[in-house]
Each structure stands twice: as structure tokens, then as C-alpha cells.
Amino acid sequence: MTTGYVWNTRYGWADTGSGSLFPSDATTGLQPIGHHLAHPDTKRRFHELIAVSGLLDRLHTIRAVAATEEDILRVHTPQHLARIMEESRQPKGGDAGDGTSPFGRGGYEIAALSAGGAIQLVDQVVAGRVDNGYALVNPPGHHATRATGMGFCVFNNVSIAAAYAKDVLGLERVAVVDWDVHHGNGTQDIWYSDPTVLTISIHQHLCFPPGSGYREERGTGAGEGYSINIPLPPGSGDAAYLQVMDQLVIPALREFRPDLILVASGFDASMMDPLARQMVTSAGFARLTRRMLDIAADLCDGRIAFVQEGGYSPHYVPFCGLAVIRELLGEPFEPDPYTPIVSTQGGDVLLDHEAAAIDAAEPLLGAVSGESVSG
Ligand code: ZN
């Protein structure tokens, strides 16, 4: 297997400020702290583990090039782009849009480089120069809507890559499978009325954004049925996520028949994440990856690109990422230092209330069919 890989030193320079989750605020007791929960060190540690493990030498390194304004404007409003550029020029930077997504001066350039990394990977995957690939980009993207950034996301990287695949590379149908633990609300927003991009979000129910990601959010107009939301109860682990794959995601992809699959790959559904309450292990992420590679081989000549989203455990994210990249390279899962602890906490058993939540989403599959797009 030839696996493409994107990392850029500047991804590790995305400045999330001195707050924790919210900006520091002396009037409410929010003390400044060295590591914001979305501090880029988590992603940098992931990259460094890939390097130290020796895998980096076997990956086909792809140089990130900044997305152009034209690339960004395929999915975002001119007002959003202009505001990010303007705030990025301020001495202390700005915020992506919700007041809790800070970036430093030059944050626009890093965000454009993040979106560009996703584009470059898709370019190489579709051209067949690599068999699959992982864009370890930062900042993340899936919360950014057409009109605003939010949830640490500035531009919607995976959507910018999907739009590029359609408009520039000429693909007809792109599927986005988002296993970040939070709802992929921005990706959903961007493609909500478009039947050529199927968005599937697997997330912890009502975790973030507030009041978002219900099963009833199914798309609108010609896009009705092409937004699939699979909310899971807190505590869902490997068994629940694999059941979601087998019972919902893979059948939906078979119906849709994409030309390219993009995985919005967050690692915040992991056992050790501070911003959610799920129980997926590195072994679970490896198995999810294998499922995605197999279905991509069946449906679209293996064309699949993974694009980094969230993940806030600086301890565990690197090992989850390592497990995914080993799988992309065709290597068997290797237990990591956390495996003896995380594998014994019950996440490998599908509980009745988790199965019920998955069953409840099954009717959503009915409306997905590639036939209706071309017909
Ligand atoms: Zn997330």
C-alpha cells in the first residue's frame, strides 16, 4: 500500500490562546493556563509518534500548499473569509466566530494551509498516486458552517476538499463519514441541500454543538435524505461504533455509491478524551479504519482520504492515530502502552440502549440512493 501523509510544522503553531475551553476571564474565575484543550501539541505529538515509530519513512509525504481564496469560497461566504483575513492581521489575532475559537496573528495562513493539506491529499488519492492517505491537518474543520467558524474550526477542510474533488477533479459523488465525537454540523450545513455529497455524522448525542445532530436533521430539497445523523449515548465504545459501521454506515455507502470517501477523523470519541464521554480504543479505531478501507475498495477503487478533526487527549490521540495509519499501510494492530487499561473497561460489549439508538437510525438509510442523483 502507498499511503499519503500530510503534516506541516505550522499546524503545530495554531495559537489557541491562554484559556482552557473558554478564553481566560479573571472576572469569572477562568484562569489562564498553558494548554488550551485544543492546544496544537496534541496533533504535534501524533506526528512525532508517527516519526519515531518509523512509519514516517514508509509514508508518501505530501507537501501542504495553502488553499486559495477560490478553494475556500467554494464552501464559505465571502464575508466569513474576509472577516478571518481581517482578524488574522490584528496584533493578537481573532476568533473563528463563536468567541471560543481563538487564533493568533497569521491564523488565516495556518487555516488556509490546513484546508490546503486536505485538498493536496485528495488530489493525490484521486490521481492514483497514493492508494489512500491521512492529512494530519490543524486547525480542524467540521464545525465551520458556510458563514462562520466555531468549535475551534476556522474553515471546513473536509468540505473544501470535497468541493475541490467535485468541481476541479470532476467527481460526481463524495461521501463524508465523520467519526469525530461531536456533530459535524458545519459539513452538514454546507451540503444540506446537495444530493451529491452524502454526510454521515456519528456523534455523542447532544455533546456539541448544543441542540444539534438529531436524527431528524435529514437534509432539505434535493438533498433530503443525504444528511445522516447517528447520535449515540454517552459511554458507547468499540462495539457500538463497529455496529454503527456494519448496520448503518456501510449500507448507506453501498446505496450512495460514492466516487470518493472522506473520513472526518477525530479521536475525541476515545476512552481518554476530556471533551466527550465515549469509550473507543486505539484497537477500535484500527477496526473502524479497516471497515472503511474495505468498503472503499468495494465501491470506489479504494479512493479514501482521512482528514484530521478533533481529539483532545495529548496522551492517547497519538496512539489512536498511529493505529489508524498502521491500518492504512496494511499493518496489523499492535497493542500500545494504554491497551491493557482501556481494553478492560467494557466498551467492547454492545449494550441494549446503544443497540436501540442504532436501530432507531436505520430508517434513515431508505432515502440514500445514487440512482436518484444521476436520474
Ligand atoms: Zn470533536
Short mmCIF file of C-alpha atoms and ligand atoms in Angstrom, two decimals:
data_model
loop_
_atom_site.label_atom_id
_atom_site.label_comp_id
_atom_site.label_asym_id
_atom_site.label_seq_id
_atom_site.Cartn_x
_atom_site.Cartn_y
_atom_site.Cartn_z
CA MET A 1 0.00 0.00 0.00
CA THR A 2 1.15 3.52 -0.74
CA THR A 3 -0.24 5.81 1.89
CA GLY A 4 -0.09 9.58 1.53
CA TYR A 5 0.58 11.69 4.60
CA VAL A 6 0.27 15.41 5.22
CA TRP A 7 1.79 17.31 8.13
CA ASN A 8 3.16 20.83 8.28
CA THR A 9 5.14 22.37 11.11
CA ARG A 10 2.82 25.39 11.09
CA TYR A 11 -0.13 23.14 12.03
CA GLY A 12 1.63 22.91 15.38
CA TRP A 13 1.73 26.70 15.62
CA ALA A 14 -2.04 27.28 15.65
CA ASP A 15 -2.39 29.51 18.70
CA THR A 16 -5.50 28.74 20.76
CA GLY A 17 -4.66 31.27 23.45
CA SER A 18 -4.28 31.03 27.19
CA GLY A 19 -7.78 29.80 28.05
CA SER A 20 -8.83 26.21 28.68
CA LEU A 21 -12.04 25.73 26.70
CA PHE A 22 -13.28 29.30 27.04
CA PRO A 23 -10.98 32.33 26.90
CA SER A 24 -9.45 33.08 30.29
CA ASP A 25 -11.61 35.51 32.28
CA ALA A 26 -10.45 36.90 35.60
CA THR A 27 -13.98 38.08 36.41
CA THR A 28 -15.46 34.57 36.33
CA GLY A 29 -12.52 32.62 37.69
CA LEU A 30 -11.38 31.18 34.36
CA GLN A 31 -7.65 31.23 34.96
CA PRO A 32 -5.14 31.39 32.11
CA ILE A 33 -3.48 28.05 31.52
CA GLY A 34 -0.59 26.89 29.38
CA HIS A 35 -2.53 24.25 27.49
CA HIS A 36 -5.86 25.13 25.91
CA LEU A 37 -7.85 21.92 25.42
CA ALA A 38 -7.36 22.39 21.66
CA HIS A 39 -3.65 23.16 22.01
CA PRO A 40 -1.84 22.00 18.85
CA ASP A 41 0.63 19.91 20.85
CA THR A 42 -1.84 17.01 20.73
CA LYS A 43 -1.55 16.89 16.94
CA ARG A 44 2.18 17.51 17.05
CA ARG A 45 2.63 14.58 19.44
CA PHE A 46 0.65 12.44 16.99
CA HIS A 47 3.04 13.45 14.21
CA GLU A 48 6.10 12.85 16.38
CA LEU A 49 4.91 9.35 17.27
CA ILE A 50 4.46 8.60 13.57
CA ALA A 51 8.04 9.79 13.04
CA VAL A 52 9.56 7.92 15.97
CA SER A 53 7.66 4.72 15.17
CA GLY A 54 9.44 4.55 11.84
CA LEU A 55 6.17 4.71 9.90
CA LEU A 56 7.01 8.15 8.54
CA ASP A 57 9.74 6.60 6.41
CA ARG A 58 7.17 4.34 4.76
CA LEU A 59 4.59 7.06 4.09
CA HIS A 60 4.43 9.08 0.91
CA THR A 61 4.84 12.58 2.30
CA ILE A 62 2.65 15.17 0.62
CA ARG A 63 3.56 18.83 0.90
CA ALA A 64 0.71 21.04 2.09
CA VAL A 65 0.02 24.09 -0.05
CA ALA A 66 -2.34 26.78 1.20
CA ALA A 67 -5.88 26.62 -0.15
CA THR A 68 -6.61 29.55 -2.44
CA GLU A 69 -9.40 32.04 -1.84
CA GLU A 70 -11.23 30.34 -4.70
CA ASP A 71 -10.92 26.98 -2.94
CA ILE A 72 -12.28 28.42 0.31
CA LEU A 73 -15.11 30.30 -1.40
CA ARG A 74 -16.49 27.10 -2.90
CA VAL A 75 -17.99 26.38 0.52
CA HIS A 76 -17.73 29.58 2.60
CA THR A 77 -19.27 33.01 2.25
CA PRO A 78 -17.08 35.94 1.15
CA GLN A 79 -17.97 37.64 4.44
CA HIS A 80 -16.58 34.77 6.51
CA LEU A 81 -13.35 34.66 4.51
CA ALA A 82 -12.94 38.45 4.71
CA ARG A 83 -13.54 38.51 8.45
CA ILE A 84 -11.00 35.74 9.13
CA MET A 85 -8.41 37.51 6.96
CA GLU A 86 -9.04 40.81 8.72
CA GLU A 87 -8.86 39.39 12.25
CA SER A 88 -5.77 37.40 11.34
CA ARG A 89 -3.99 40.69 10.59
CA GLN A 90 -4.71 42.06 14.09
CA PRO A 91 -1.77 42.16 16.50
CA LYS A 92 -3.29 39.45 18.72
CA GLY A 93 -5.30 37.62 16.09
CA GLY A 94 -9.02 36.95 16.43
CA ASP A 95 -11.71 34.32 16.76
CA ALA A 96 -13.22 31.96 14.20
CA GLY A 97 -16.72 33.11 15.06
CA ASP A 98 -18.24 31.80 18.28
CA GLY A 99 -16.00 33.54 20.80
CA THR A 100 -14.42 30.26 21.92
CA SER A 101 -12.30 29.52 18.85
CA PRO A 102 -9.30 31.84 19.14
CA PHE A 103 -6.45 32.09 16.67
CA GLY A 104 -3.29 34.15 16.72
CA ARG A 105 -1.96 36.66 14.21
CA GLY A 106 -1.44 34.73 11.00
CA GLY A 107 -4.18 32.29 11.92
CA TYR A 108 -5.68 32.72 8.45
CA GLU A 109 -2.50 31.46 6.83
CA ILE A 110 -2.45 28.35 9.05
CA ALA A 111 -6.16 27.66 8.44
CA ALA A 112 -5.67 28.00 4.67
CA LEU A 113 -2.72 25.62 4.93
CA SER A 114 -4.92 23.17 6.84
CA ALA A 115 -7.62 23.22 4.15
CA GLY A 116 -4.90 23.01 1.50
CA GLY A 117 -3.47 19.88 3.13
CA ALA A 118 -6.84 18.15 2.72
CA ILE A 119 -7.00 19.25 -0.92
CA GLN A 120 -3.49 18.03 -1.70
CA LEU A 121 -4.22 14.61 -0.24
CA VAL A 122 -7.46 14.26 -2.20
CA ASP A 123 -5.62 15.33 -5.34
CA GLN A 124 -3.10 12.51 -4.92
CA VAL A 125 -5.69 9.89 -3.95
CA VAL A 126 -7.94 10.64 -6.90
CA ALA A 127 -4.98 10.72 -9.29
CA GLY A 128 -3.96 7.28 -8.00
CA ARG A 129 -0.52 8.43 -6.93
CA VAL A 130 -1.29 7.02 -3.48
CA ASP A 131 -3.69 4.22 -2.51
CA ASN A 132 -5.10 6.07 0.49
CA GLY A 133 -3.91 8.70 2.91
CA TYR A 134 -4.06 10.73 6.09
CA ALA A 135 -3.99 14.51 6.28
CA LEU A 136 -2.94 15.36 9.83
CA VAL A 137 -4.11 18.95 9.50
CA ASN A 138 -4.81 21.59 12.14
CA PRO A 139 -6.95 23.58 12.91
CA PRO A 140 -9.86 21.16 12.45
CA GLY A 141 -12.84 21.99 10.25
CA HIS A 142 -16.10 20.10 10.65
CA HIS A 143 -17.90 22.66 12.86
CA ALA A 144 -17.29 25.53 10.41
CA THR A 145 -20.50 26.35 8.53
CA ARG A 146 -20.77 28.33 5.32
CA ALA A 147 -20.96 31.59 7.22
CA THR A 148 -18.85 31.14 10.35
CA GLY A 149 -16.20 29.20 12.16
CA MET A 150 -16.88 27.62 15.54
CA GLY A 151 -15.76 24.85 17.86
CA PHE A 152 -12.03 25.52 17.19
CA CYS A 153 -12.71 25.27 13.42
CA VAL A 154 -11.93 28.14 11.02
CA PHE A 155 -12.56 26.67 7.55
CA ASN A 156 -14.30 23.38 6.80
CA ASN A 157 -11.30 21.45 5.50
CA VAL A 158 -13.11 18.27 4.54
CA SER A 159 -15.85 20.18 2.71
CA ILE A 160 -13.31 22.31 0.87
CA ALA A 161 -11.63 19.08 -0.23
CA ALA A 162 -14.98 17.56 -1.26
CA ALA A 163 -15.88 20.66 -3.30
CA TYR A 164 -12.46 20.53 -4.96
CA ALA A 165 -12.97 16.86 -5.81
CA LYS A 166 -16.30 17.68 -7.45
CA ASP A 167 -15.58 20.99 -9.15
CA VAL A 168 -11.94 20.59 -10.13
CA LEU A 169 -11.42 16.84 -10.38
CA GLY A 170 -14.88 16.18 -11.79
CA LEU A 171 -16.12 13.53 -9.35
CA GLU A 172 -19.90 13.15 -9.15
CA ARG A 173 -20.47 11.87 -5.64
CA VAL A 174 -18.46 12.25 -2.46
CA ALA A 175 -19.31 10.69 0.90
CA VAL A 176 -18.09 12.18 4.18
CA VAL A 177 -18.03 9.80 7.14
CA ASP A 178 -17.45 11.84 10.29
CA TRP A 179 -16.49 9.85 13.39
CA ASP A 180 -15.38 12.84 15.42
CA VAL A 181 -17.38 12.55 18.65
CA HIS A 182 -19.06 15.90 18.09
CA HIS A 183 -21.72 16.57 15.47
CA GLY A 184 -20.33 17.50 12.06
CA ASN A 185 -22.75 20.41 11.92
CA GLY A 186 -20.68 22.57 9.59
CA THR A 187 -20.25 19.85 6.99
CA GLN A 188 -23.96 19.13 7.24
CA ASP A 189 -24.77 22.83 6.82
CA ILE A 190 -22.64 23.17 3.72
CA TRP A 191 -24.15 20.18 1.90
CA TYR A 192 -27.65 20.17 3.40
CA SER A 193 -29.50 20.70 0.10
CA ASP A 194 -26.98 18.89 -2.12
CA PRO A 195 -27.56 15.23 -3.00
CA THR A 196 -24.07 14.80 -4.47
CA VAL A 197 -22.35 14.86 -1.07
CA LEU A 198 -23.60 12.36 1.49
CA THR A 199 -22.73 13.41 5.03
CA ILE A 200 -22.80 10.83 7.81
CA SER A 201 -22.05 12.00 11.34
CA ILE A 202 -21.58 9.55 14.20
CA HIS A 203 -21.53 11.51 17.43
CA GLN A 204 -22.30 11.56 21.13
CA HIS A 205 -25.88 12.78 21.40
CA LEU A 206 -26.12 16.47 22.31
CA CYS A 207 -22.43 16.84 23.14
CA PHE A 208 -21.57 19.74 20.80
CA PRO A 209 -22.86 21.97 19.34
CA PRO A 210 -25.80 22.33 21.74
CA GLY A 211 -29.11 21.18 20.27
CA SER A 212 -27.55 19.82 17.08
CA GLY A 213 -27.22 16.44 15.36
CA TYR A 214 -30.68 14.92 15.77
CA ARG A 215 -31.71 12.03 13.52
CA GLU A 216 -34.47 14.28 12.22
CA GLU A 217 -31.90 16.55 10.51
CA ARG A 218 -32.01 14.73 7.17
CA GLY A 219 -31.29 17.37 4.52
CA THR A 220 -33.63 19.55 2.53
CA GLY A 221 -34.93 19.87 -1.04
CA ALA A 222 -32.91 17.74 -3.44
CA GLY A 223 -30.60 16.95 -0.52
CA GLU A 224 -33.33 15.37 1.60
CA GLY A 225 -32.10 12.04 2.89
CA TYR A 226 -28.43 12.81 2.22
CA SER A 227 -27.64 14.07 5.71
CA ILE A 228 -27.47 11.14 8.11
CA ASN A 229 -27.06 11.72 11.82
CA ILE A 230 -26.30 8.84 14.14
CA PRO A 231 -26.36 10.13 17.72
CA LEU A 232 -25.07 7.64 20.29
CA PRO A 233 -25.50 7.63 24.05
CA PRO A 234 -22.51 8.53 26.25
CA GLY A 235 -20.39 5.50 27.10
CA SER A 236 -20.52 3.97 23.62
CA GLY A 237 -17.33 2.07 22.83
CA ASP A 238 -15.74 -0.12 20.18
CA ALA A 239 -18.73 -2.47 19.98
CA ALA A 240 -21.26 0.31 19.39
CA TYR A 241 -19.10 2.09 16.83
CA LEU A 242 -18.43 -1.11 14.87
CA GLN A 243 -22.13 -1.93 14.95
CA VAL A 244 -22.84 1.53 13.54
CA MET A 245 -20.42 0.81 10.72
CA ASP A 246 -21.90 -2.57 9.86
CA GLN A 247 -25.57 -1.74 10.32
CA LEU A 248 -25.73 1.85 9.08
CA VAL A 249 -22.63 3.42 7.51
CA ILE A 250 -21.62 0.64 5.13
CA PRO A 251 -25.19 0.01 3.87
CA ALA A 252 -25.64 3.76 3.34
CA LEU A 253 -22.39 3.93 1.36
CA ARG A 254 -23.43 0.94 -0.73
CA GLU A 255 -26.66 2.70 -1.62
CA PHE A 256 -24.95 6.01 -2.39
CA ARG A 257 -22.07 4.58 -4.46
CA PRO A 258 -19.56 7.41 -3.89
CA ASP A 259 -16.62 8.12 -6.18
CA LEU A 260 -14.55 9.11 -3.15
CA ILE A 261 -14.88 8.61 0.61
CA LEU A 262 -13.58 11.22 3.02
CA VAL A 263 -13.27 10.33 6.69
CA ALA A 264 -13.52 13.26 9.09
CA SER A 265 -11.25 11.60 11.60
CA GLY A 266 -11.49 12.95 15.11
CA PHE A 267 -10.12 10.97 18.03
CA ASP A 268 -12.29 12.57 20.68
CA ALA A 269 -14.57 9.51 20.87
CA SER A 270 -11.59 7.89 22.57
CA MET A 271 -11.66 6.46 26.05
CA MET A 272 -9.46 9.25 27.42
CA ASP A 273 -10.87 12.40 25.84
CA PRO A 274 -11.64 15.40 28.09
CA LEU A 275 -14.34 16.84 25.77
CA ALA A 276 -16.66 13.85 25.41
CA ARG A 277 -17.68 10.65 27.18
CA GLN A 278 -17.20 7.80 24.73
CA MET A 279 -15.01 4.71 25.05
CA VAL A 280 -13.40 3.92 21.71
CA THR A 281 -9.90 2.43 21.95
CA SER A 282 -6.98 2.58 19.53
CA ALA A 283 -7.85 -1.00 18.55
CA GLY A 284 -11.39 0.17 17.85
CA PHE A 285 -10.16 2.96 15.59
CA ALA A 286 -8.00 0.42 13.73
CA ARG A 287 -11.04 -1.79 13.15
CA LEU A 288 -13.18 1.15 12.04
CA THR A 289 -10.42 2.07 9.59
CA ARG A 290 -10.30 -1.46 8.20
CA ARG A 291 -14.09 -1.34 7.60
CA MET A 292 -13.69 1.95 5.72
CA LEU A 293 -10.80 0.68 3.60
CA ASP A 294 -12.73 -2.45 2.67
CA ILE A 295 -15.86 -0.57 1.62
CA ALA A 296 -13.79 1.96 -0.33
CA ALA A 297 -12.15 -0.96 -2.17
CA ASP A 298 -15.61 -2.34 -2.97
CA LEU A 299 -17.22 0.89 -4.09
CA CYS A 300 -14.69 3.38 -5.44
CA ASP A 301 -11.43 1.66 -6.36
CA GLY A 302 -10.19 2.24 -2.81
CA ARG A 303 -10.26 6.03 -3.11
CA ILE A 304 -10.32 7.20 0.50
CA ALA A 305 -8.73 10.10 2.36
CA PHE A 306 -8.71 10.67 6.11
CA VAL A 307 -8.72 14.27 7.30
CA GLN A 308 -7.93 15.10 10.94
CA GLU A 309 -10.65 16.72 13.04
CA GLY A 310 -10.73 16.93 16.86
CA GLY A 311 -9.11 14.87 19.59
CA TYR A 312 -8.04 16.41 22.89
CA SER A 313 -6.17 13.80 24.87
CA PRO A 314 -2.49 14.60 24.37
CA HIS A 315 -1.77 11.20 25.88
CA TYR A 316 -3.97 8.95 23.79
CA VAL A 317 -4.61 10.72 20.46
CA PRO A 318 -1.12 9.86 19.16
CA PHE A 319 -1.72 6.14 19.71
CA CYS A 320 -5.19 6.25 18.12
CA GLY A 321 -3.64 8.00 15.12
CA LEU A 322 -0.79 5.52 14.98
CA ALA A 323 -3.29 2.65 14.93
CA VAL A 324 -5.19 4.22 12.02
CA ILE A 325 -2.06 4.88 9.99
CA ARG A 326 -0.77 1.35 10.58
CA GLU A 327 -4.08 0.09 9.19
CA LEU A 328 -3.79 2.37 6.15
CA LEU A 329 -0.38 0.83 5.49
CA GLY A 330 -1.84 -2.66 5.81
CA GLU A 331 -0.08 -3.38 9.09
CA PRO A 332 -1.82 -5.43 11.81
CA PHE A 333 -2.86 -3.68 15.03
CA GLU A 334 -0.14 -3.61 17.64
CA PRO A 335 -1.10 -3.08 21.29
CA ASP A 336 0.14 0.23 22.69
CA PRO A 337 1.05 1.16 26.27
CA TYR A 338 -2.58 2.05 27.08
CA THR A 339 -4.13 -1.13 25.66
CA PRO A 340 -4.08 -3.14 28.93
CA ILE A 341 -6.06 -0.39 30.67
CA VAL A 342 -8.51 0.77 28.01
CA SER A 343 -9.39 -2.71 26.76
CA THR A 344 -10.84 -3.89 30.06
CA GLN A 345 -13.45 -1.22 30.72
CA GLY A 346 -16.43 -2.72 28.92
CA GLY A 347 -16.56 -0.76 25.69
CA ASP A 348 -16.29 -3.96 23.69
CA VAL A 349 -19.81 -5.04 24.67
CA LEU A 350 -22.84 -3.64 22.83
CA LEU A 351 -25.37 -2.58 25.45
CA ASP A 352 -29.13 -2.70 24.86
CA HIS A 353 -29.62 1.07 24.93
CA GLU A 354 -26.78 1.52 22.44
CA ALA A 355 -28.30 -1.07 20.11
CA ALA A 356 -31.66 0.71 20.42
CA ALA A 357 -30.09 4.03 19.39
CA ILE A 358 -28.51 2.36 16.36
CA ASP A 359 -31.77 0.60 15.40
CA ALA A 360 -33.58 3.93 15.62
CA ALA A 361 -31.34 5.37 12.91
CA GLU A 362 -31.92 2.52 10.46
CA PRO A 363 -34.93 4.16 8.72
CA LEU A 364 -32.57 6.95 7.61
CA LEU A 365 -30.99 4.61 5.07
CA GLY A 366 -34.09 4.45 2.89
CA ALA A 367 -33.59 7.76 1.11
CA VAL A 368 -29.98 7.26 0.04
CA SER A 369 -29.56 6.08 -3.49
CA GLY A 370 -27.04 7.01 -6.16
CA GLU A 371 -29.79 6.41 -8.73
CA SER A 372 -31.74 9.46 -7.68
CA VAL A 373 -28.68 11.67 -8.13
CA SER A 374 -27.98 10.72 -11.71
CA GLY A 375 -31.67 10.25 -12.54
ZN ZN B 1 -14.81 16.88 18.11
#
